[in-house]
Short mmCIF file of C-alpha atoms in Angstrom, two decimals:
data_model
loop_
_atom_site.label_atom_id
_atom_site.label_comp_id
_atom_site.label_asym_id
_atom_site.label_seq_id
_atom_site.Cartn_x
_atom_site.Cartn_y
_atom_site.Cartn_z
CA MET A 1 -40.90 8.77 42.34
CA ASN A 2 -39.33 11.49 39.95
CA VAL A 3 -36.84 13.59 42.08
CA LEU A 4 -34.27 16.76 41.79
CA ILE A 5 -31.65 17.18 43.62
CA VAL A 6 -30.52 21.06 43.58
CA HIS A 7 -27.11 21.54 44.79
CA ALA A 8 -24.79 24.39 45.00
CA HIS A 9 -20.88 23.82 47.12
CA HIS A 10 -17.80 25.19 45.34
CA GLU A 11 -16.08 22.43 46.42
CA PRO A 12 -17.04 18.93 45.10
CA GLN A 13 -14.67 16.96 47.75
CA SER A 14 -17.02 19.01 50.56
CA PHE A 15 -19.24 17.18 52.86
CA ASN A 16 -22.44 19.12 51.85
CA ALA A 17 -21.34 17.24 48.55
CA ALA A 18 -21.00 13.67 49.90
CA MET A 19 -24.57 14.44 51.08
CA LYS A 20 -25.81 15.21 47.28
CA ASP A 21 -23.53 12.41 46.29
CA LEU A 22 -25.42 9.75 48.85
CA ALA A 23 -28.93 11.23 48.33
CA LEU A 24 -28.38 10.08 44.50
CA ALA A 25 -27.37 6.81 45.25
CA GLU A 26 -29.88 6.19 47.68
CA LEU A 27 -33.40 7.61 45.77
CA ARG A 28 -31.92 5.90 42.88
CA ALA A 29 -31.19 2.35 44.95
CA GLN A 30 -34.99 2.94 46.49
CA GLY A 31 -35.98 3.10 42.53
CA HIS A 32 -36.40 6.90 42.06
CA ALA A 33 -35.80 8.55 38.73
CA VAL A 34 -32.97 11.18 39.89
CA GLU A 35 -32.00 14.45 38.00
CA LEU A 36 -29.34 16.64 39.68
CA SER A 37 -29.03 20.27 38.82
CA ASP A 38 -25.71 21.21 40.40
CA LEU A 39 -25.49 24.83 40.03
CA TYR A 40 -21.43 25.54 40.33
CA ASP A 41 -20.83 22.59 38.07
CA MET A 42 -23.66 23.73 35.66
CA GLY A 43 -22.43 27.76 36.27
CA TRP A 44 -25.46 28.61 36.78
CA ASN A 45 -26.48 32.34 35.90
CA PRO A 46 -28.37 33.41 39.56
CA VAL A 47 -28.79 37.16 38.17
CA ALA A 48 -32.42 37.86 37.23
CA SER A 49 -32.70 40.33 34.11
CA GLY A 50 -33.84 41.23 31.15
CA ALA A 51 -32.10 38.92 29.35
CA ASP A 52 -34.07 35.99 30.65
CA PHE A 53 -36.44 36.53 28.39
CA GLY A 54 -36.79 35.86 24.15
CA ALA A 55 -39.46 38.46 23.54
CA ARG A 56 -40.29 41.47 25.91
CA ALA A 57 -43.96 42.03 26.34
CA ASN A 58 -42.84 45.42 27.45
CA PRO A 59 -39.64 46.34 26.21
CA ASP A 60 -39.50 49.53 27.65
CA TYR A 61 -39.88 48.82 31.38
CA LEU A 62 -39.39 45.50 32.72
CA VAL A 63 -41.88 43.85 35.40
CA TYR A 64 -39.75 40.75 36.02
CA ALA A 65 -43.06 38.57 37.21
CA LEU A 66 -45.20 40.20 33.77
CA GLU A 67 -42.34 38.94 31.71
CA GLN A 68 -42.40 35.46 33.67
CA ARG A 69 -46.05 34.88 32.65
CA GLU A 70 -45.71 35.99 29.04
CA ASN A 71 -42.62 34.27 27.96
CA TYR A 72 -43.69 31.11 29.43
CA LYS A 73 -46.59 31.41 27.15
CA ARG A 74 -45.07 31.92 24.07
CA ARG A 75 -41.87 29.59 25.04
CA THR A 76 -39.64 32.10 24.97
CA LEU A 77 -37.81 31.79 28.45
CA ALA A 78 -34.01 31.58 28.51
CA PRO A 79 -33.12 28.25 27.12
CA ASP A 80 -31.35 27.72 30.87
CA ILE A 81 -34.47 28.69 32.98
CA GLN A 82 -36.64 26.81 30.91
CA ALA A 83 -34.70 23.50 31.12
CA GLU A 84 -34.65 23.97 34.78
CA LEU A 85 -38.89 24.78 34.78
CA ASP A 86 -38.82 21.53 33.11
CA LYS A 87 -36.76 19.52 35.81
CA LEU A 88 -39.15 21.61 38.40
CA LEU A 89 -42.47 20.36 36.85
CA ARG A 90 -41.97 17.10 36.41
CA ALA A 91 -40.10 16.10 39.93
CA ASP A 92 -42.35 15.05 42.35
CA PHE A 93 -39.79 15.64 44.93
CA ILE A 94 -37.15 18.28 45.32
CA ILE A 95 -34.53 18.68 47.40
CA PHE A 96 -31.89 21.37 47.90
CA ASN A 97 -28.77 20.41 48.74
CA PHE A 98 -26.69 23.77 50.39
CA PRO A 99 -24.44 25.23 53.04
CA VAL A 100 -26.19 27.91 54.91
CA TYR A 101 -24.81 31.24 54.49
CA TRP A 102 -26.39 34.11 56.46
CA PHE A 103 -28.93 31.48 57.19
CA SER A 104 -30.14 31.25 54.00
CA MET A 105 -29.12 29.91 50.58
CA PRO A 106 -26.11 30.57 48.35
CA ALA A 107 -26.51 33.41 46.19
CA ILE A 108 -26.13 30.46 42.92
CA MET A 109 -29.21 28.98 44.08
CA LYS A 110 -31.38 31.64 45.39
CA GLY A 111 -30.83 32.49 41.46
CA TRP A 112 -32.29 29.46 41.06
CA ILE A 113 -35.16 30.21 42.96
CA ASP A 114 -35.49 34.11 41.50
CA ARG A 115 -35.56 33.08 37.95
CA VAL A 116 -37.01 29.22 37.59
CA LEU A 117 -40.06 29.67 40.16
CA ILE A 118 -41.98 31.42 37.97
CA SER A 119 -45.20 33.59 37.76
CA GLY A 120 -48.39 32.37 36.62
CA VAL A 121 -46.85 28.27 36.65
CA CYS A 122 -45.32 28.11 39.96
CA TYR A 123 -47.70 30.92 42.09
CA GLY A 124 -49.64 33.52 41.13
CA GLY A 125 -53.09 35.64 41.51
CA MET A 126 -54.81 33.58 44.22
CA ARG A 127 -52.80 30.25 43.33
CA PHE A 128 -50.53 30.82 46.47
CA TYR A 129 -49.76 28.54 49.88
CA ASP A 130 -51.98 25.03 49.58
CA GLN A 131 -52.97 26.60 46.18
CA GLY A 132 -50.16 26.70 45.08
CA GLY A 133 -49.01 25.97 41.60
CA LEU A 134 -46.43 23.40 42.65
CA ALA A 135 -49.21 21.43 45.06
CA GLY A 136 -48.84 17.67 45.12
CA LYS A 137 -45.33 18.02 45.29
CA LYS A 138 -42.87 17.65 48.21
CA ALA A 139 -39.82 19.54 48.78
CA MET A 140 -37.34 19.13 52.13
CA LEU A 141 -34.01 21.30 52.34
CA ALA A 142 -30.44 19.08 53.24
CA ILE A 143 -27.77 21.62 54.89
CA THR A 144 -25.14 21.68 56.78
CA ILE A 145 -24.63 24.55 59.05
CA GLY A 146 -21.34 25.72 61.08
CA GLY A 147 -23.37 26.28 64.64
CA ARG A 148 -23.88 23.25 66.94
CA PRO A 149 -27.42 22.52 67.64
CA HIS A 150 -27.68 24.47 71.50
CA MET A 151 -27.52 27.67 69.44
CA LEU A 152 -29.60 26.80 66.68
CA VAL A 153 -33.06 26.45 69.29
CA ASP A 154 -35.52 28.72 71.03
CA GLY A 155 -33.53 31.04 73.76
CA GLY A 156 -30.23 29.84 71.85
CA ILE A 157 -28.25 32.43 70.23
CA HIS A 158 -29.58 32.57 67.14
CA GLY A 159 -32.70 31.24 67.85
CA ASP A 160 -35.23 28.34 66.53
CA LEU A 161 -33.11 27.65 62.61
CA ASN A 162 -36.62 26.84 61.60
CA ASP A 163 -37.97 30.61 62.34
CA MET A 164 -34.22 31.95 60.36
CA LEU A 165 -35.36 29.51 57.75
CA ARG A 166 -38.80 30.85 57.63
CA PRO A 167 -38.59 32.80 54.11
CA ILE A 168 -37.73 29.88 52.19
CA LEU A 169 -39.60 26.78 54.38
CA ARG A 170 -42.87 29.12 54.01
CA GLY A 171 -42.09 31.80 51.82
CA THR A 172 -40.40 29.77 49.06
CA LEU A 173 -41.49 26.28 49.55
CA ALA A 174 -44.99 26.53 50.84
CA TYR A 175 -45.83 29.41 49.64
CA THR A 176 -46.18 27.88 45.73
CA GLY A 177 -47.61 25.10 47.28
CA MET A 178 -45.41 22.27 48.27
CA ALA A 179 -45.56 19.72 50.91
CA VAL A 180 -42.44 20.62 53.01
CA LEU A 181 -40.49 18.33 55.31
CA PRO A 182 -38.87 18.78 58.00
CA PRO A 183 -35.12 19.77 57.24
CA PHE A 184 -31.95 17.46 57.35
CA VAL A 185 -29.39 19.69 59.42
CA ALA A 186 -25.69 18.21 59.43
CA HIS A 187 -24.64 20.67 62.55
CA HIS A 188 -21.31 21.84 63.14
CA VAL A 189 -19.67 20.43 60.36
CA PRO A 190 -16.68 22.84 59.32
CA TYR A 191 -15.16 21.14 62.99
CA ILE A 192 -16.22 17.49 62.94
CA GLY A 193 -14.02 14.70 62.47
CA GLN A 194 -14.57 11.84 59.81
CA ASP A 195 -16.41 8.84 62.42
CA GLU A 196 -19.36 12.30 62.80
CA ARG A 197 -19.45 12.79 58.95
CA VAL A 198 -20.06 9.01 58.33
CA SER A 199 -22.61 8.65 61.33
CA ILE A 200 -24.39 12.19 59.97
CA LEU A 201 -24.50 10.36 56.12
CA GLU A 202 -25.71 7.70 57.76
CA GLN A 203 -28.66 9.40 59.87
CA TYR A 204 -29.43 10.94 56.55
CA ARG A 205 -29.60 7.74 54.89
CA MET A 206 -32.25 6.83 57.25
CA HIS A 207 -34.07 10.13 56.79
CA LEU A 208 -34.14 9.20 53.37
CA ARG A 209 -35.28 5.75 53.36
CA SER A 210 -38.33 7.59 56.15
CA ILE A 211 -39.81 10.21 53.57
CA ASP A 212 -42.94 8.69 53.08
CA THR A 213 -43.94 8.68 56.61
CA LEU A 214 -42.58 12.45 57.47
CA LYS A 215 -44.71 14.51 58.67
CA PRO A 216 -45.12 17.89 56.44
CA MET A 217 -44.58 21.53 58.06
CA GLN A 218 -47.70 23.10 58.64
CA PHE A 219 -48.08 26.59 57.43
CA ALA A 220 -50.98 28.77 56.06
CA SER A 221 -54.31 27.61 54.54
CA MET A 222 -56.16 30.16 51.64
CA ALA A 223 -59.45 29.04 53.34
CA GLN A 224 -58.28 30.77 56.42
CA PHE A 225 -58.10 33.85 54.70
CA ASP A 226 -61.16 35.62 52.80
CA ASP A 227 -60.44 37.01 49.19
CA LYS A 228 -58.59 40.27 50.04
CA LEU A 229 -56.79 37.83 52.02
CA TYR A 230 -57.93 38.86 55.78
CA PRO A 231 -58.33 36.26 57.98
CA LEU A 232 -61.17 34.60 58.51
CA THR A 233 -60.76 34.13 62.41
CA ASP A 234 -58.32 35.65 64.96
CA GLY A 235 -55.12 34.14 63.01
CA SER A 236 -54.06 32.16 66.25
CA HIS A 237 -54.33 28.89 64.25
CA ILE A 238 -51.15 29.88 62.10
CA MET B 1 -21.21 60.36 58.41
CA ASN B 2 -20.31 58.06 55.23
CA VAL B 3 -23.40 56.40 53.70
CA LEU B 4 -23.17 53.19 51.54
CA ILE B 5 -26.27 52.48 49.74
CA VAL B 6 -26.63 49.17 48.05
CA HIS B 7 -29.10 48.59 45.57
CA ALA B 8 -30.14 45.97 43.23
CA HIS B 9 -32.75 46.41 40.90
CA HIS B 10 -32.80 45.64 36.80
CA GLU B 11 -35.13 48.23 36.01
CA PRO B 12 -33.66 52.07 36.16
CA GLN B 13 -37.05 53.23 35.84
CA SER B 14 -38.66 51.43 38.91
CA PHE B 15 -40.02 52.82 41.78
CA ASN B 16 -37.53 50.72 43.72
CA ALA B 17 -34.51 52.88 42.11
CA ALA B 18 -36.56 56.26 42.52
CA MET B 19 -36.30 55.20 46.30
CA LYS B 20 -32.15 54.45 45.66
CA ASP B 21 -32.28 58.05 44.13
CA LEU B 22 -34.22 60.05 46.51
CA ALA B 23 -32.00 58.76 49.76
CA LEU B 24 -28.85 59.60 47.59
CA ALA B 25 -30.06 62.94 47.29
CA GLU B 26 -31.68 63.52 50.53
CA LEU B 27 -28.53 62.38 52.47
CA ARG B 28 -26.33 64.08 50.20
CA ALA B 29 -28.55 67.73 50.94
CA GLN B 30 -27.96 66.52 54.82
CA GLY B 31 -24.08 66.58 54.46
CA HIS B 32 -23.32 63.38 54.06
CA ALA B 33 -21.03 61.39 51.83
CA VAL B 34 -23.34 59.25 50.18
CA GLU B 35 -21.33 56.14 48.28
CA LEU B 36 -23.41 53.87 45.82
CA SER B 37 -23.22 50.51 44.86
CA ASP B 38 -25.38 49.43 42.03
CA LEU B 39 -25.32 45.97 41.77
CA TYR B 40 -27.18 45.52 38.29
CA ASP B 41 -25.50 48.93 36.95
CA MET B 42 -21.78 47.15 37.79
CA GLY B 43 -22.61 43.65 36.62
CA TRP B 44 -22.12 42.65 40.05
CA ASN B 45 -20.52 38.65 40.47
CA PRO B 46 -22.63 37.33 42.99
CA VAL B 47 -21.62 33.86 42.83
CA ALA B 48 -18.72 32.87 45.96
CA SER B 49 -16.02 30.46 44.27
CA GLY B 50 -12.22 29.48 44.55
CA ALA B 51 -11.91 32.41 41.65
CA ASP B 52 -12.60 35.30 44.66
CA PHE B 53 -8.86 35.00 46.12
CA GLY B 54 -5.49 35.45 44.27
CA ALA B 55 -3.22 33.28 46.77
CA ARG B 56 -5.36 30.10 47.83
CA ALA B 57 -3.91 29.23 51.69
CA ASN B 58 -5.12 25.78 50.52
CA PRO B 59 -5.14 25.02 46.90
CA ASP B 60 -6.65 21.71 47.01
CA TYR B 61 -9.78 22.24 48.91
CA LEU B 62 -11.94 25.16 49.59
CA VAL B 63 -12.63 26.41 52.73
CA TYR B 64 -14.42 29.75 51.78
CA ALA B 65 -14.34 31.62 55.23
CA LEU B 66 -10.29 30.51 55.60
CA GLU B 67 -9.09 32.13 52.25
CA GLN B 68 -11.68 35.09 53.36
CA ARG B 69 -9.44 35.67 56.35
CA GLU B 70 -5.79 34.16 54.70
CA ASN B 71 -6.65 36.69 51.63
CA TYR B 72 -7.69 39.54 53.67
CA LYS B 73 -4.57 39.42 55.53
CA ARG B 74 -2.21 39.03 51.91
CA ARG B 75 -4.52 41.92 50.13
CA THR B 76 -5.34 39.08 47.68
CA LEU B 77 -9.10 39.14 47.60
CA ALA B 78 -10.67 39.56 44.21
CA PRO B 79 -10.35 43.38 43.45
CA ASP B 80 -14.30 43.63 43.26
CA ILE B 81 -14.43 41.74 46.70
CA GLN B 82 -11.94 44.29 47.90
CA ALA B 83 -13.16 47.69 46.45
CA GLU B 84 -16.58 46.76 47.93
CA LEU B 85 -15.41 46.04 51.56
CA ASP B 86 -13.23 49.32 51.61
CA LYS B 87 -16.64 50.80 50.59
CA LEU B 88 -18.26 48.78 53.39
CA LEU B 89 -15.74 49.41 56.00
CA ARG B 90 -15.69 53.32 55.66
CA ALA B 91 -19.57 53.92 55.73
CA ASP B 92 -21.29 54.82 58.76
CA PHE B 93 -24.39 54.16 57.99
CA ILE B 94 -25.59 50.90 55.18
CA ILE B 95 -29.02 51.18 53.37
CA PHE B 96 -29.52 47.68 51.17
CA ASN B 97 -32.49 49.06 48.88
CA PHE B 98 -33.81 45.92 46.87
CA PRO B 99 -37.45 44.78 45.89
CA VAL B 100 -37.84 41.78 48.19
CA TYR B 101 -37.76 38.60 45.86
CA TRP B 102 -39.15 35.23 47.97
CA PHE B 103 -38.69 37.36 51.37
CA SER B 104 -35.68 37.73 50.90
CA MET B 105 -32.94 39.55 49.14
CA PRO B 106 -32.60 39.23 45.27
CA ALA B 107 -29.82 36.99 44.49
CA ILE B 108 -27.64 39.19 42.72
CA MET B 109 -27.64 41.04 46.68
CA LYS B 110 -27.51 37.83 48.42
CA GLY B 111 -24.17 37.16 46.65
CA TRP B 112 -22.83 40.70 47.67
CA ILE B 113 -23.27 39.82 51.85
CA ASP B 114 -21.85 35.78 50.54
CA ARG B 115 -18.85 37.75 49.30
CA VAL B 116 -18.25 40.86 51.00
CA LEU B 117 -18.94 40.28 54.66
CA ILE B 118 -15.75 38.03 55.34
CA SER B 119 -14.92 35.93 57.47
CA GLY B 120 -12.05 37.66 60.20
CA VAL B 121 -13.43 41.11 59.41
CA CYS B 122 -16.97 41.19 60.04
CA TYR B 123 -17.66 38.65 62.22
CA GLY B 124 -15.42 34.92 63.35
CA GLY B 125 -14.73 33.36 65.89
CA MET B 126 -16.50 34.87 68.86
CA ARG B 127 -17.08 38.22 67.44
CA PHE B 128 -20.68 38.40 66.36
CA TYR B 129 -23.40 39.85 67.04
CA ASP B 130 -23.19 43.64 69.93
CA GLN B 131 -19.35 41.80 69.37
CA GLY B 132 -19.52 41.38 65.76
CA GLY B 133 -16.54 43.30 63.72
CA LEU B 134 -19.29 45.81 62.22
CA ALA B 135 -20.62 47.33 66.03
CA GLY B 136 -21.02 50.95 65.45
CA LYS B 137 -21.99 51.07 62.37
CA LYS B 138 -25.63 51.34 61.43
CA ALA B 139 -28.11 49.44 58.78
CA MET B 140 -31.23 50.34 57.51
CA LEU B 141 -33.11 47.96 54.74
CA ALA B 142 -35.74 49.99 52.06
CA ILE B 143 -37.64 48.15 50.15
CA THR B 144 -40.67 47.42 48.02
CA ILE B 145 -42.86 44.65 48.22
CA GLY B 146 -45.73 43.70 46.17
CA GLY B 147 -48.37 42.27 49.40
CA ARG B 148 -50.33 45.07 51.35
CA PRO B 149 -49.66 45.59 55.26
CA HIS B 150 -52.35 43.17 56.81
CA MET B 151 -50.64 40.14 54.81
CA LEU B 152 -47.47 40.94 56.49
CA VAL B 153 -48.48 40.97 60.36
CA ASP B 154 -48.67 38.36 63.13
CA GLY B 155 -51.87 36.20 62.05
CA GLY B 156 -51.70 37.62 58.53
CA ILE B 157 -51.60 35.19 55.64
CA HIS B 158 -47.51 35.50 55.32
CA GLY B 159 -46.74 36.00 59.17
CA ASP B 160 -44.71 39.03 60.30
CA LEU B 161 -42.54 40.68 57.73
CA ASN B 162 -39.78 41.19 60.06
CA ASP B 163 -40.11 37.68 60.74
CA MET B 164 -39.93 36.71 57.05
CA LEU B 165 -36.60 38.78 57.33
CA ARG B 166 -35.07 37.54 60.13
CA PRO B 167 -32.12 36.08 58.67
CA ILE B 168 -30.93 39.50 57.23
CA LEU B 169 -31.83 41.43 60.40
CA ARG B 170 -31.20 39.72 62.53
CA GLY B 171 -28.88 36.31 61.06
CA THR B 172 -26.50 38.98 59.17
CA LEU B 173 -26.96 42.79 59.91
CA ALA B 174 -27.38 42.38 63.83
CA TYR B 175 -25.03 39.23 63.61
CA THR B 176 -22.02 41.45 62.35
CA GLY B 177 -22.13 43.70 64.91
CA MET B 178 -24.41 46.41 62.97
CA ALA B 179 -27.41 48.29 65.12
CA VAL B 180 -30.14 47.32 62.42
CA LEU B 181 -32.96 50.71 62.29
CA PRO B 182 -36.06 49.44 61.24
CA PRO B 183 -36.86 48.53 57.88
CA PHE B 184 -38.55 51.57 55.63
CA VAL B 185 -40.92 49.47 53.69
CA ALA B 186 -43.10 50.31 50.92
CA HIS B 187 -46.20 47.96 50.49
CA HIS B 188 -48.10 46.83 47.34
CA VAL B 189 -45.74 48.44 44.64
CA PRO B 190 -46.62 47.02 41.64
CA TYR B 191 -50.26 47.96 41.62
CA ILE B 192 -50.24 51.36 43.18
CA GLY B 193 -50.37 54.67 41.17
CA GLN B 194 -49.00 57.66 41.04
CA ASP B 195 -50.20 59.70 43.89
CA GLU B 196 -49.22 56.92 46.55
CA ARG B 197 -46.06 56.48 45.14
CA VAL B 198 -45.12 60.42 45.61
CA SER B 199 -46.82 59.85 49.42
CA ILE B 200 -44.56 56.69 50.19
CA LEU B 201 -41.50 58.67 48.55
CA GLU B 202 -42.14 61.48 50.99
CA GLN B 203 -42.31 59.09 53.91
CA TYR B 204 -39.32 57.66 52.92
CA ARG B 205 -37.74 61.05 53.01
CA MET B 206 -39.06 61.77 56.17
CA HIS B 207 -37.70 58.06 57.50
CA LEU B 208 -34.47 59.55 56.47
CA ARG B 209 -34.49 62.57 58.25
CA SER B 210 -34.93 61.06 61.36
CA ILE B 211 -32.32 58.20 61.09
CA ASP B 212 -30.69 59.52 64.79
CA THR B 213 -33.92 58.82 66.55
CA LEU B 214 -34.81 55.80 65.21
CA LYS B 215 -34.39 52.91 68.06
CA PRO B 216 -32.02 50.06 66.78
CA MET B 217 -34.08 47.02 66.76
CA GLN B 218 -33.24 44.44 70.00
CA PHE B 219 -31.16 41.00 69.15
CA ALA B 220 -29.24 38.79 71.34
CA SER B 221 -26.25 39.73 73.32
CA MET B 222 -23.29 37.70 73.66
CA ALA B 223 -23.39 39.13 77.40
CA GLN B 224 -26.17 36.44 77.84
CA PHE B 225 -24.31 33.51 76.67
CA ASP B 226 -21.21 31.26 78.08
CA ASP B 227 -17.86 30.81 76.23
CA LYS B 228 -19.84 27.83 74.58
CA LEU B 229 -22.74 29.96 73.82
CA TYR B 230 -24.78 28.01 76.08
CA PRO B 231 -27.63 30.63 77.38
CA LEU B 232 -26.75 32.23 80.92
CA THR B 233 -30.41 32.46 81.99
CA ASP B 234 -33.24 30.68 80.64
CA GLY B 235 -33.16 32.56 77.55
CA SER B 236 -36.36 34.41 77.46
CA HIS B 237 -34.99 37.53 77.25
CA ILE B 238 -34.51 37.11 73.97
#
């Protein structure tokens, strides 16, 4: 497989960075071709703006998704976006490796999503969920979080972690058609010792060795909806 | 009241910007003192990094939350963060006005959350949810989205919009102790005409006139959990 790891942590010595390094080494040892987008190291610009487009279809009023489509066709997307889009399009499996900030991605990675997952290629029109432009690819989150497991389940103080991650898992990765593998979650990371860290890294290695057998998460399918996106049944299947 | 509007849209002529302008005018007309953080206009830097701290407690290894606490105490936070934090702390009511990107905030605003909601002030230790550092303030999202209402409900193709917004509503605003008013949502914005836009702005004005009577959303309360954050009951109340 071609693998892309998108990584965002400001401390190269962090446990989060160690997870990224382990995935790089393990997946290469498995024989995969692995590319890395280390967003802090690259100085990635996360701000979507008119500067992202070399030739504006409408120079007087910025409709970002429209300019994405037009500038993709003309090959006039900003070079940093085009380079990341090329990596994304040649990847079969994408790992997003990040520390959870506010139950979501750090802004620098959110800006990778905002700028690289362009309309007209990754989604658009009726091409989303299982009809999305990135169908055929797999995606997975590899995340570190301060909370302990019992805080991140139904009935826990924060509720189920996957419910907090819904805009990413369902609203972004599944939305663009990717098969979403269950996240690998390292809990309580700022508070644990060396032994526990080594143990979690070993668990992550095992997780990466089981990618082919992990069952993707289930989300909506376009076949359940009509052409105005009204549900064909009572929707209770979702 | 002191009101802070945090706004993020790259097109000053957009409908989203018109909502921001309406809120500014309407709330000032009601007699409130309103401040604005127009993030694109300010050239806000959304990337959390070591450069955010004038004096590092640990120069060799960046623990972002630790440096937030230490640099706040020493008054050595980066000036852009300190200025926004001052605005936040003097506000009684904060509106986040943004177009929904990937069922979340644009990266530039996520980076306002990441950098300004600092540990030790806005939350920290056991100070979160109803014990959070921003208790006593109200917050509200004012958002534009491409989807139509039937796509954003339970059983709809994307599920309930508030479930998609959970990391913001519950995991960020409620987490820091703020009372979270129901979002004002302008649907289908890229596809509607002038009449409908005028009508939505009028609805938004009415919404802003009813702030005092809007019932905040319900979230977890610390009283429901023990000192290890295990639920005191079966958690079914959440």
